[in-house]
Amino acid sequence: MPKIAIIQFPGSNCELETARAVERNEMSAEHFRWNEKRSLAKFDGAILVGGFSYEDRGRSGLIASRDPLLREIFKLAKRGGVVLGICNGAQILVETGLVPNFEFGKSTLALTRNRRVANGEIVGENFFNEWIFIRANRARANAFNQFDAEILRIPIAHAEGRFFSEDAELISKIVDENLNAFIYCDAAGNICPEFPTNPNGSILNLAGVTNSAGNVCALMPHPERLPAGRQGRHSGDPIFRSMRKWIAGEIARPTAKKIKFARPISKILPRVKFDVELFVKLKITDNAALSVGRAAGLNLEKLRFFGFDFSDEKLTPRFTERAIEKIIRGGALANTEKEAVFAKFGGKILQFSKERGLVPAKFKLPANRILTHEKDRSLDNSRAANLNRQLGKSAVQNFASGILWGENSSKMKFEKAIAGNFFHHPAADELIGCSS
């Protein structure tokens, strides 16, 4: 009976559901935690379960992908073992580079924040939990797509499930080599790039991506989240049965092909100054900064950033101050109950007070800092439109948002963390210099 390791990190869940799915499909499941100092040599495969490893701090899958256990998983896959990453497990595999390029430490594709788009408008971008339809791409055999069901109806539950890249060559290679293993569709199997057929805005309607050899898959939907014994199109069990058949040698395997995927290049773009810059800081301990800092060996500070201009040149300083205060009080950019908001404009820095509005403040940015923002600017455009509706006039333009990471001790270590992609995924994000 094939032996499957159920891989868990701090914050993982669905391990019991995954083990049950493995066992009801005639495989043996053994729970394997991140801190166990042993190899995966005795296993035929591994499943990285869903959940929120390290609370998705930094970005989903970032910290777990740096764990030494991923080298063991790479070794398992390299010798032909089957590796399935479900939801958070998919995010870890993508971050590690095991799909689609199967080069450890070379991530070419991003899994980033959802963008539910309908009729060209963003209708949602946060956590989404729903039943959806996917169909398997059988043009190339892999360990997960060898079953008869035309369409599977299974649940999704994620906030960062959008496969994303702006690299046209990479996207073409995924299609040409049939690495797009699972595709979001409707109940009839039709493909539409908009919501609700595409539940998160993924390029190519990607629900799952494999490596060339077909033995590693990053799958965002949850095929394990179903009652035992439920079969047919309303079940994810065919995926697990296909894994068992692959391990048993019942499936003709494709010849693994070395596909060259260019690693996304990160350039630090010059800083753009805005009429108004808002810096948002948690009033309590920022666990994301703490965890990413520990992984990178730094004492990090993390601030959310918003920058924009006012279009009307005749706007008075008093109007500007009132408009900024109205924007902050509106709550679209910050929760002032738990976050401190600092506004920089007109050569001064003010802090928002719920009782007194904007008041003078002592505020200093970290000595070493970098600003990251998403390449996809659709959410920024949507936020700008919402702010203008709030103000009652088209005053806000050139809106940009991002995360400012910084620290004060070691410029060399900080630059090493930037190069190591701790603060951004180069396929999805851009870096902005903040030296002045």
Short mmCIF file of C-alpha atoms in Angstrom, two decimals:
data_model
loop_
_atom_site.label_atom_id
_atom_site.label_comp_id
_atom_site.label_asym_id
_atom_site.label_seq_id
_atom_site.Cartn_x
_atom_site.Cartn_y
_atom_site.Cartn_z
CA MET A 1 0.00 0.00 0.00
CA PRO A 2 1.50 3.39 -0.98
CA LYS A 3 2.72 5.37 2.02
CA ILE A 4 1.92 9.11 2.04
CA ALA A 5 3.39 11.69 4.43
CA ILE A 6 0.86 14.29 5.58
CA ILE A 7 3.05 17.40 5.95
CA GLN A 8 2.12 19.92 8.65
CA PHE A 9 3.55 23.30 9.61
CA PRO A 10 2.48 25.56 12.49
CA GLY A 11 -0.94 26.84 11.47
CA SER A 12 -1.74 23.98 9.06
CA ASN A 13 -5.20 22.43 9.15
CA CYS A 14 -7.18 19.80 7.25
CA GLU A 15 -4.59 17.15 8.16
CA LEU A 16 -7.29 14.76 9.42
CA GLU A 17 -9.48 15.25 6.35
CA THR A 18 -6.45 14.71 4.12
CA ALA A 19 -5.43 11.53 5.95
CA ARG A 20 -8.99 10.17 5.64
CA ALA A 21 -9.05 10.94 1.90
CA VAL A 22 -5.71 9.14 1.46
CA GLU A 23 -6.83 6.09 3.42
CA ARG A 24 -10.24 5.71 1.80
CA ASN A 25 -8.43 5.64 -1.53
CA GLU A 26 -6.28 2.66 -0.54
CA MET A 27 -3.13 4.44 0.60
CA SER A 28 -1.51 4.68 4.02
CA ALA A 29 -1.26 8.11 5.70
CA GLU A 30 1.31 9.13 8.28
CA HIS A 31 1.38 12.58 9.90
CA PHE A 32 4.74 14.30 9.47
CA ARG A 33 5.40 17.56 11.31
CA TRP A 34 7.86 20.26 10.28
CA ASN A 35 10.10 19.77 13.34
CA GLU A 36 10.66 16.03 12.95
CA LYS A 37 14.34 15.43 12.21
CA ARG A 38 13.98 12.50 9.79
CA SER A 39 13.95 11.90 6.07
CA LEU A 40 11.09 11.10 3.73
CA ALA A 41 12.97 8.16 2.20
CA LYS A 42 10.38 5.55 3.21
CA PHE A 43 7.44 7.45 1.68
CA ASP A 44 5.99 7.11 -1.81
CA GLY A 45 4.51 10.58 -1.70
CA ALA A 46 3.71 13.60 0.40
CA ILE A 47 0.80 16.01 0.72
CA LEU A 48 1.35 19.52 2.06
CA VAL A 49 -2.00 20.26 3.68
CA GLY A 50 -4.03 23.45 3.65
CA GLY A 51 -4.37 26.03 6.37
CA PHE A 52 -2.38 29.10 7.30
CA SER A 53 1.25 28.14 7.95
CA TYR A 54 2.81 30.77 10.20
CA GLU A 55 -0.49 32.69 9.90
CA ASP A 56 0.41 33.63 6.29
CA ARG A 57 2.80 36.20 7.72
CA GLY A 58 4.64 38.17 5.05
CA ARG A 59 2.72 36.31 2.35
CA SER A 60 1.15 32.87 2.20
CA GLY A 61 3.73 30.07 2.15
CA LEU A 62 6.73 32.40 2.50
CA ILE A 63 8.14 31.26 5.86
CA ALA A 64 7.31 27.55 5.45
CA SER A 65 9.03 27.55 2.03
CA ARG A 66 12.30 28.42 3.80
CA ASP A 67 12.06 25.42 6.13
CA PRO A 68 14.74 22.67 5.71
CA LEU A 69 11.90 20.13 5.35
CA LEU A 70 11.27 21.49 1.83
CA ARG A 71 14.65 20.10 0.75
CA GLU A 72 13.45 16.65 1.84
CA ILE A 73 10.27 17.14 -0.18
CA PHE A 74 12.38 18.19 -3.17
CA LYS A 75 14.47 15.01 -2.79
CA LEU A 76 11.29 12.92 -2.61
CA ALA A 77 9.94 14.51 -5.79
CA LYS A 78 13.29 14.24 -7.57
CA ARG A 79 13.35 10.46 -7.10
CA GLY A 80 9.83 10.24 -8.53
CA GLY A 81 7.66 10.49 -5.43
CA VAL A 82 4.26 12.14 -5.74
CA VAL A 83 3.89 15.56 -4.07
CA LEU A 84 0.56 17.36 -3.79
CA GLY A 85 0.23 20.82 -2.23
CA ILE A 86 -3.34 21.75 -1.31
CA CYS A 87 -4.20 25.46 -0.85
CA ASN A 88 -1.54 26.65 1.63
CA GLY A 89 0.52 23.65 0.52
CA ALA A 90 0.20 24.91 -3.07
CA GLN A 91 1.45 28.33 -1.95
CA ILE A 92 4.47 26.70 -0.32
CA LEU A 93 5.31 24.65 -3.43
CA VAL A 94 5.05 27.71 -5.68
CA GLU A 95 7.21 29.78 -3.32
CA THR A 96 9.80 26.97 -3.27
CA GLY A 97 9.92 26.71 -7.07
CA LEU A 98 8.84 23.05 -7.32
CA VAL A 99 6.09 24.13 -9.74
CA PRO A 100 6.09 24.81 -12.55
CA ASN A 101 9.86 24.91 -13.08
CA PHE A 102 10.98 22.27 -10.53
CA GLU A 103 14.06 24.25 -9.53
CA PHE A 104 14.52 24.50 -5.79
CA GLY A 105 14.68 28.12 -4.63
CA LYS A 106 13.68 29.55 -8.01
CA SER A 107 10.07 30.69 -7.89
CA THR A 108 8.81 31.95 -11.24
CA LEU A 109 5.06 32.04 -10.63
CA ALA A 110 3.22 33.84 -7.83
CA LEU A 111 0.14 33.00 -5.80
CA THR A 112 -1.21 36.34 -4.72
CA ARG A 113 -4.30 38.08 -3.35
CA ASN A 114 -7.65 37.25 -4.91
CA ARG A 115 -9.18 39.58 -7.49
CA ARG A 116 -12.79 38.62 -8.15
CA VAL A 117 -13.71 40.49 -11.32
CA ALA A 118 -17.16 40.70 -12.91
CA ASN A 119 -17.99 42.89 -15.91
CA GLY A 120 -14.54 44.43 -15.65
CA GLU A 121 -15.11 45.58 -12.05
CA ILE A 122 -13.47 44.24 -8.88
CA VAL A 123 -16.26 42.70 -6.78
CA GLY A 124 -14.04 41.20 -4.07
CA GLU A 125 -10.41 40.68 -3.13
CA ASN A 126 -10.43 39.08 0.30
CA PHE A 127 -10.90 35.56 1.69
CA PHE A 128 -13.41 33.55 -0.35
CA ASN A 129 -15.04 30.28 0.70
CA GLU A 130 -17.31 28.57 -1.83
CA TRP A 131 -17.97 25.44 -3.89
CA ILE A 132 -16.57 25.70 -7.42
CA PHE A 133 -16.10 23.57 -10.53
CA ILE A 134 -12.80 22.48 -12.05
CA ARG A 135 -11.93 20.28 -14.98
CA ALA A 136 -8.74 18.34 -15.53
CA ASN A 137 -6.50 19.04 -18.50
CA ARG A 138 -5.77 15.54 -19.83
CA ALA A 139 -3.64 16.60 -22.79
CA ARG A 140 -0.63 15.57 -20.71
CA ALA A 141 -0.83 12.73 -18.17
CA ASN A 142 0.13 13.53 -14.61
CA ALA A 143 -0.25 11.88 -11.22
CA PHE A 144 -3.49 13.71 -10.46
CA ASN A 145 -5.65 13.81 -13.61
CA GLN A 146 -6.17 10.14 -14.50
CA PHE A 147 -9.89 9.66 -13.83
CA ASP A 148 -13.11 9.52 -15.84
CA ALA A 149 -15.11 12.33 -14.26
CA GLU A 150 -15.49 15.25 -16.66
CA ILE A 151 -15.88 17.91 -13.96
CA LEU A 152 -15.22 18.01 -10.23
CA ARG A 153 -17.21 20.12 -7.81
CA ILE A 154 -15.08 20.84 -4.75
CA PRO A 155 -14.65 23.70 -2.26
CA ILE A 156 -12.13 26.53 -2.14
CA ALA A 157 -11.20 28.65 0.88
CA HIS A 158 -8.36 31.14 0.45
CA ALA A 159 -7.38 34.80 0.29
CA GLU A 160 -4.21 34.44 -1.80
CA GLY A 161 -5.14 31.89 -4.45
CA ARG A 162 -4.61 33.83 -7.67
CA PHE A 163 -1.91 32.36 -9.89
CA PHE A 164 -0.23 35.44 -11.35
CA SER A 165 2.54 36.44 -13.71
CA GLU A 166 3.00 39.17 -16.30
CA ASP A 167 5.60 37.07 -18.15
CA ALA A 168 3.93 36.23 -21.47
CA GLU A 169 6.59 33.62 -22.28
CA LEU A 170 6.07 31.78 -18.98
CA ILE A 171 2.29 31.82 -19.46
CA SER A 172 2.70 30.44 -22.99
CA LYS A 173 4.99 27.66 -21.77
CA ILE A 174 2.49 26.61 -19.09
CA VAL A 175 -0.15 26.22 -21.81
CA ASP A 176 2.11 24.73 -24.49
CA GLU A 177 3.50 22.09 -22.10
CA ASN A 178 0.05 21.41 -20.55
CA LEU A 179 1.22 22.19 -17.03
CA ASN A 180 -2.19 23.83 -16.41
CA ALA A 181 -3.40 20.63 -14.79
CA PHE A 182 -6.73 21.91 -13.39
CA ILE A 183 -8.84 24.77 -14.73
CA TYR A 184 -11.75 26.65 -13.17
CA CYS A 185 -14.92 26.21 -15.20
CA ASP A 186 -18.70 26.35 -14.82
CA ALA A 187 -21.02 23.39 -14.26
CA ALA A 188 -21.03 22.65 -18.01
CA GLY A 189 -17.25 22.84 -18.31
CA ASN A 190 -17.16 26.25 -19.98
CA ILE A 191 -14.26 28.57 -19.17
CA CYS A 192 -14.82 32.24 -18.38
CA PRO A 193 -12.09 34.47 -16.88
CA GLU A 194 -14.57 36.38 -14.70
CA PHE A 195 -16.31 35.68 -11.40
CA PRO A 196 -17.99 33.41 -10.44
CA THR A 197 -16.49 30.89 -12.91
CA ASN A 198 -13.00 32.14 -12.04
CA PRO A 199 -13.30 32.61 -8.26
CA ASN A 200 -10.02 34.47 -7.66
CA GLY A 201 -8.84 36.03 -10.93
CA SER A 202 -6.12 33.45 -11.71
CA ILE A 203 -4.40 33.77 -15.08
CA LEU A 204 -5.57 31.06 -17.50
CA ASN A 205 -8.26 30.16 -14.93
CA LEU A 206 -5.55 28.13 -13.20
CA ALA A 207 -6.73 26.00 -10.30
CA GLY A 208 -3.73 23.64 -10.29
CA VAL A 209 -0.27 23.59 -11.88
CA THR A 210 2.21 20.72 -12.22
CA ASN A 211 5.87 20.30 -13.03
CA SER A 212 6.90 18.75 -16.36
CA ALA A 213 7.36 15.25 -14.90
CA GLY A 214 3.75 15.35 -13.67
CA ASN A 215 4.51 14.15 -10.14
CA VAL A 216 4.22 17.51 -8.32
CA CYS A 217 1.04 19.60 -8.25
CA ALA A 218 0.08 22.89 -6.59
CA LEU A 219 -3.72 22.74 -6.25
CA MET A 220 -5.74 25.59 -4.69
CA PRO A 221 -9.17 23.87 -4.23
CA HIS A 222 -9.64 21.36 -1.38
CA PRO A 223 -10.37 17.85 -2.74
CA GLU A 224 -10.07 16.40 0.79
CA ARG A 225 -12.91 18.42 2.34
CA LEU A 226 -15.68 15.93 1.65
CA PRO A 227 -17.47 13.24 3.64
CA ALA A 228 -16.13 9.69 3.32
CA GLY A 229 -17.87 7.62 0.67
CA ARG A 230 -19.19 10.49 -1.38
CA GLN A 231 -18.32 9.79 -5.02
CA GLY A 232 -18.70 11.19 -8.53
CA ARG A 233 -18.60 14.79 -9.69
CA HIS A 234 -19.24 16.09 -6.17
CA SER A 235 -16.03 14.54 -4.83
CA GLY A 236 -12.32 15.17 -4.89
CA ASP A 237 -11.56 11.48 -4.42
CA PRO A 238 -10.64 10.89 -8.11
CA ILE A 239 -7.52 13.01 -7.56
CA PHE A 240 -6.37 10.76 -4.71
CA ARG A 241 -7.23 7.60 -6.65
CA SER A 242 -5.15 8.90 -9.54
CA MET A 243 -2.21 9.39 -7.17
CA ARG A 244 -2.47 5.77 -6.07
CA LYS A 245 -2.61 4.50 -9.67
CA TRP A 246 0.43 6.61 -10.59
CA ILE A 247 2.45 5.24 -7.66
CA ALA A 248 1.40 1.69 -8.57
CA GLY A 249 2.69 2.18 -12.13
CA GLU A 250 -0.78 1.86 -13.70
CA ILE A 251 -0.41 5.15 -15.62
CA ALA A 252 1.86 5.73 -18.60
CA ARG A 253 4.08 8.58 -17.51
CA PRO A 254 5.16 11.41 -19.80
CA THR A 255 8.83 11.98 -20.47
CA ALA A 256 10.02 14.72 -18.13
CA LYS A 257 11.14 17.68 -20.16
CA LYS A 258 13.56 20.33 -18.97
CA ILE A 259 11.70 23.59 -19.47
CA LYS A 260 13.60 26.81 -18.99
CA PHE A 261 11.64 29.38 -17.02
CA ALA A 262 13.32 32.74 -16.66
CA ARG A 263 13.41 33.91 -13.06
CA PRO A 264 11.59 37.23 -12.63
CA ILE A 265 14.05 40.10 -12.29
CA SER A 266 13.60 42.54 -9.42
CA LYS A 267 14.55 46.14 -10.04
CA ILE A 268 14.45 48.79 -7.36
CA LEU A 269 12.46 51.57 -8.99
CA PRO A 270 13.02 55.23 -8.07
CA ARG A 271 10.89 56.70 -5.36
CA VAL A 272 7.80 58.66 -6.45
CA LYS A 273 6.76 61.50 -4.16
CA PHE A 274 3.06 62.16 -3.63
CA ASP A 275 1.09 65.16 -2.38
CA VAL A 276 -0.09 62.98 0.50
CA GLU A 277 1.60 59.92 2.04
CA LEU A 278 -0.07 57.85 4.74
CA PHE A 279 1.86 55.43 6.96
CA VAL A 280 -0.22 52.94 8.94
CA LYS A 281 1.26 51.10 11.91
CA LEU A 282 -0.28 48.51 14.21
CA LYS A 283 -0.66 49.73 17.79
CA ILE A 284 0.10 46.23 19.07
CA THR A 285 2.94 43.86 18.14
CA ASP A 286 3.06 43.23 14.40
CA ASN A 287 3.44 39.45 14.23
CA ALA A 288 4.09 39.51 10.47
CA ALA A 289 7.10 41.79 10.97
CA LEU A 290 8.27 39.65 13.88
CA SER A 291 8.04 36.32 12.00
CA VAL A 292 9.48 37.54 8.69
CA GLY A 293 12.23 39.27 10.66
CA ARG A 294 13.15 36.06 12.46
CA ALA A 295 13.25 34.15 9.18
CA ALA A 296 15.46 36.84 7.64
CA GLY A 297 17.59 37.43 10.77
CA LEU A 298 16.41 41.04 11.20
CA ASN A 299 14.51 43.19 13.67
CA LEU A 300 11.90 44.39 11.20
CA GLU A 301 9.33 47.13 11.21
CA LYS A 302 6.32 46.96 8.88
CA LEU A 303 4.09 49.84 7.80
CA ARG A 304 1.23 49.92 5.34
CA PHE A 305 1.64 52.75 2.85
CA PHE A 306 -0.77 54.84 0.77
CA GLY A 307 0.26 57.67 -1.52
CA PHE A 308 -1.82 59.93 -3.75
CA ASP A 309 -2.06 63.38 -5.33
CA PHE A 310 -4.88 65.88 -5.32
CA SER A 311 -5.87 66.89 -8.85
CA ASP A 312 -7.19 70.40 -8.09
CA GLU A 313 -4.27 72.83 -7.93
CA LYS A 314 -6.47 75.38 -6.16
CA LEU A 315 -7.09 73.15 -3.17
CA THR A 316 -6.19 75.04 -0.01
CA PRO A 317 -4.05 73.45 2.74
CA ARG A 318 -7.09 73.51 5.02
CA PHE A 319 -9.18 71.61 2.48
CA THR A 320 -6.35 69.15 2.02
CA GLU A 321 -6.21 68.52 5.76
CA ARG A 322 -9.97 68.10 5.99
CA ALA A 323 -10.01 65.75 3.00
CA ILE A 324 -7.26 63.59 4.50
CA GLU A 325 -9.09 63.47 7.82
CA LYS A 326 -12.32 62.49 6.05
CA ILE A 327 -10.49 59.72 4.19
CA ILE A 328 -8.99 58.34 7.42
CA ARG A 329 -12.30 58.54 9.31
CA GLY A 330 -14.02 56.70 6.45
CA GLY A 331 -12.11 53.54 7.43
CA ALA A 332 -11.37 52.32 3.90
CA LEU A 333 -7.60 52.52 4.36
CA ALA A 334 -7.08 51.89 8.07
CA ASN A 335 -8.79 50.73 11.25
CA THR A 336 -8.01 53.52 13.70
CA GLU A 337 -9.09 51.38 16.66
CA LYS A 338 -6.04 49.18 16.23
CA GLU A 339 -3.80 51.15 13.85
CA ALA A 340 -1.98 54.47 14.16
CA VAL A 341 -2.12 56.63 11.03
CA PHE A 342 0.54 59.22 10.17
CA ALA A 343 -0.02 61.69 7.31
CA LYS A 344 2.85 63.39 5.51
CA PHE A 345 1.97 66.38 3.32
CA GLY A 346 2.99 69.99 2.79
CA GLY A 347 6.34 69.41 4.49
CA LYS A 348 4.81 68.29 7.80
CA ILE A 349 3.87 65.03 9.51
CA LEU A 350 0.64 64.74 11.47
CA GLN A 351 -0.92 61.85 13.38
CA PHE A 352 -4.63 61.12 13.29
CA SER A 353 -6.48 61.42 16.59
CA LYS A 354 -10.07 60.26 16.81
CA GLU A 355 -10.91 63.14 19.13
CA ARG A 356 -8.81 65.98 17.65
CA GLY A 357 -8.29 64.98 14.02
CA LEU A 358 -4.79 65.56 12.61
CA VAL A 359 -2.28 66.73 15.18
CA PRO A 360 1.54 67.26 15.10
CA ALA A 361 3.51 64.05 15.61
CA LYS A 362 7.00 62.73 16.09
CA PHE A 363 7.44 60.10 13.44
CA LYS A 364 10.63 58.66 11.97
CA LEU A 365 10.96 56.07 9.25
CA PRO A 366 13.48 53.21 9.65
CA ALA A 367 16.99 53.93 8.37
CA ASN A 368 16.98 50.96 5.97
CA ARG A 369 13.69 50.57 4.14
CA ILE A 370 12.05 49.36 0.96
CA LEU A 371 8.53 49.82 -0.35
CA THR A 372 6.73 47.00 -2.17
CA HIS A 373 3.51 47.20 -4.14
CA GLU A 374 1.60 44.90 -6.45
CA LYS A 375 2.24 45.06 -10.19
CA ASP A 376 -1.49 44.65 -10.73
CA ARG A 377 -2.83 48.15 -10.05
CA SER A 378 -6.53 47.29 -10.36
CA LEU A 379 -7.12 47.41 -6.60
CA ASP A 380 -5.41 50.82 -6.33
CA ASN A 381 -7.64 52.14 -9.10
CA SER A 382 -10.70 50.78 -7.30
CA ARG A 383 -9.62 52.36 -4.00
CA ALA A 384 -9.06 55.74 -5.68
CA ALA A 385 -12.58 55.60 -7.14
CA ASN A 386 -14.03 54.78 -3.69
CA LEU A 387 -12.16 57.67 -2.07
CA ASN A 388 -13.44 60.08 -4.70
CA ARG A 389 -16.98 58.91 -4.07
CA GLN A 390 -16.38 59.47 -0.37
CA LEU A 391 -15.08 63.01 -0.98
CA GLY A 392 -17.87 63.80 -3.40
CA LYS A 393 -15.49 64.98 -6.13
CA SER A 394 -12.73 63.61 -8.35
CA ALA A 395 -9.82 64.91 -6.27
CA VAL A 396 -7.67 61.79 -5.69
CA GLN A 397 -5.38 60.66 -8.49
CA ASN A 398 -2.18 58.64 -8.93
CA PHE A 399 -3.18 56.44 -5.99
CA ALA A 400 -0.65 53.80 -4.91
CA SER A 401 -0.49 51.40 -1.98
CA GLY A 402 2.08 49.00 -0.60
CA ILE A 403 4.03 47.71 2.36
CA LEU A 404 7.06 49.54 3.72
CA TRP A 405 9.56 47.18 5.36
CA GLY A 406 12.43 48.60 7.34
CA GLU A 407 15.01 48.17 10.10
CA ASN A 408 17.75 50.21 11.73
CA SER A 409 20.72 47.94 12.40
CA SER A 410 22.31 46.26 9.37
CA LYS A 411 22.04 47.59 5.83
CA MET A 412 23.94 44.55 4.52
CA LYS A 413 21.53 42.05 6.10
CA PHE A 414 18.56 44.11 4.94
CA GLU A 415 19.80 44.14 1.35
CA LYS A 416 20.37 40.38 1.55
CA ALA A 417 16.75 39.92 2.68
CA ILE A 418 15.58 42.04 -0.26
CA ALA A 419 17.61 39.89 -2.67
CA GLY A 420 16.17 36.77 -1.00
CA ASN A 421 12.61 37.93 -1.82
CA PHE A 422 11.53 38.05 1.82
CA PHE A 423 9.52 41.23 1.22
CA HIS A 424 8.11 40.62 -2.25
CA HIS A 425 7.51 38.04 -4.93
CA PRO A 426 9.21 39.35 -8.08
CA ALA A 427 6.49 37.92 -10.34
CA ALA A 428 3.76 39.83 -8.53
CA ASP A 429 5.35 42.82 -6.80
CA GLU A 430 7.61 45.78 -7.51
CA LEU A 431 10.22 47.36 -5.26
CA ILE A 432 10.41 51.11 -4.71
CA GLY A 433 13.53 52.75 -3.30
CA CYS A 434 13.03 54.82 -0.14
CA SER A 435 16.51 56.13 0.65
CA SER A 436 15.47 59.76 0.81
#
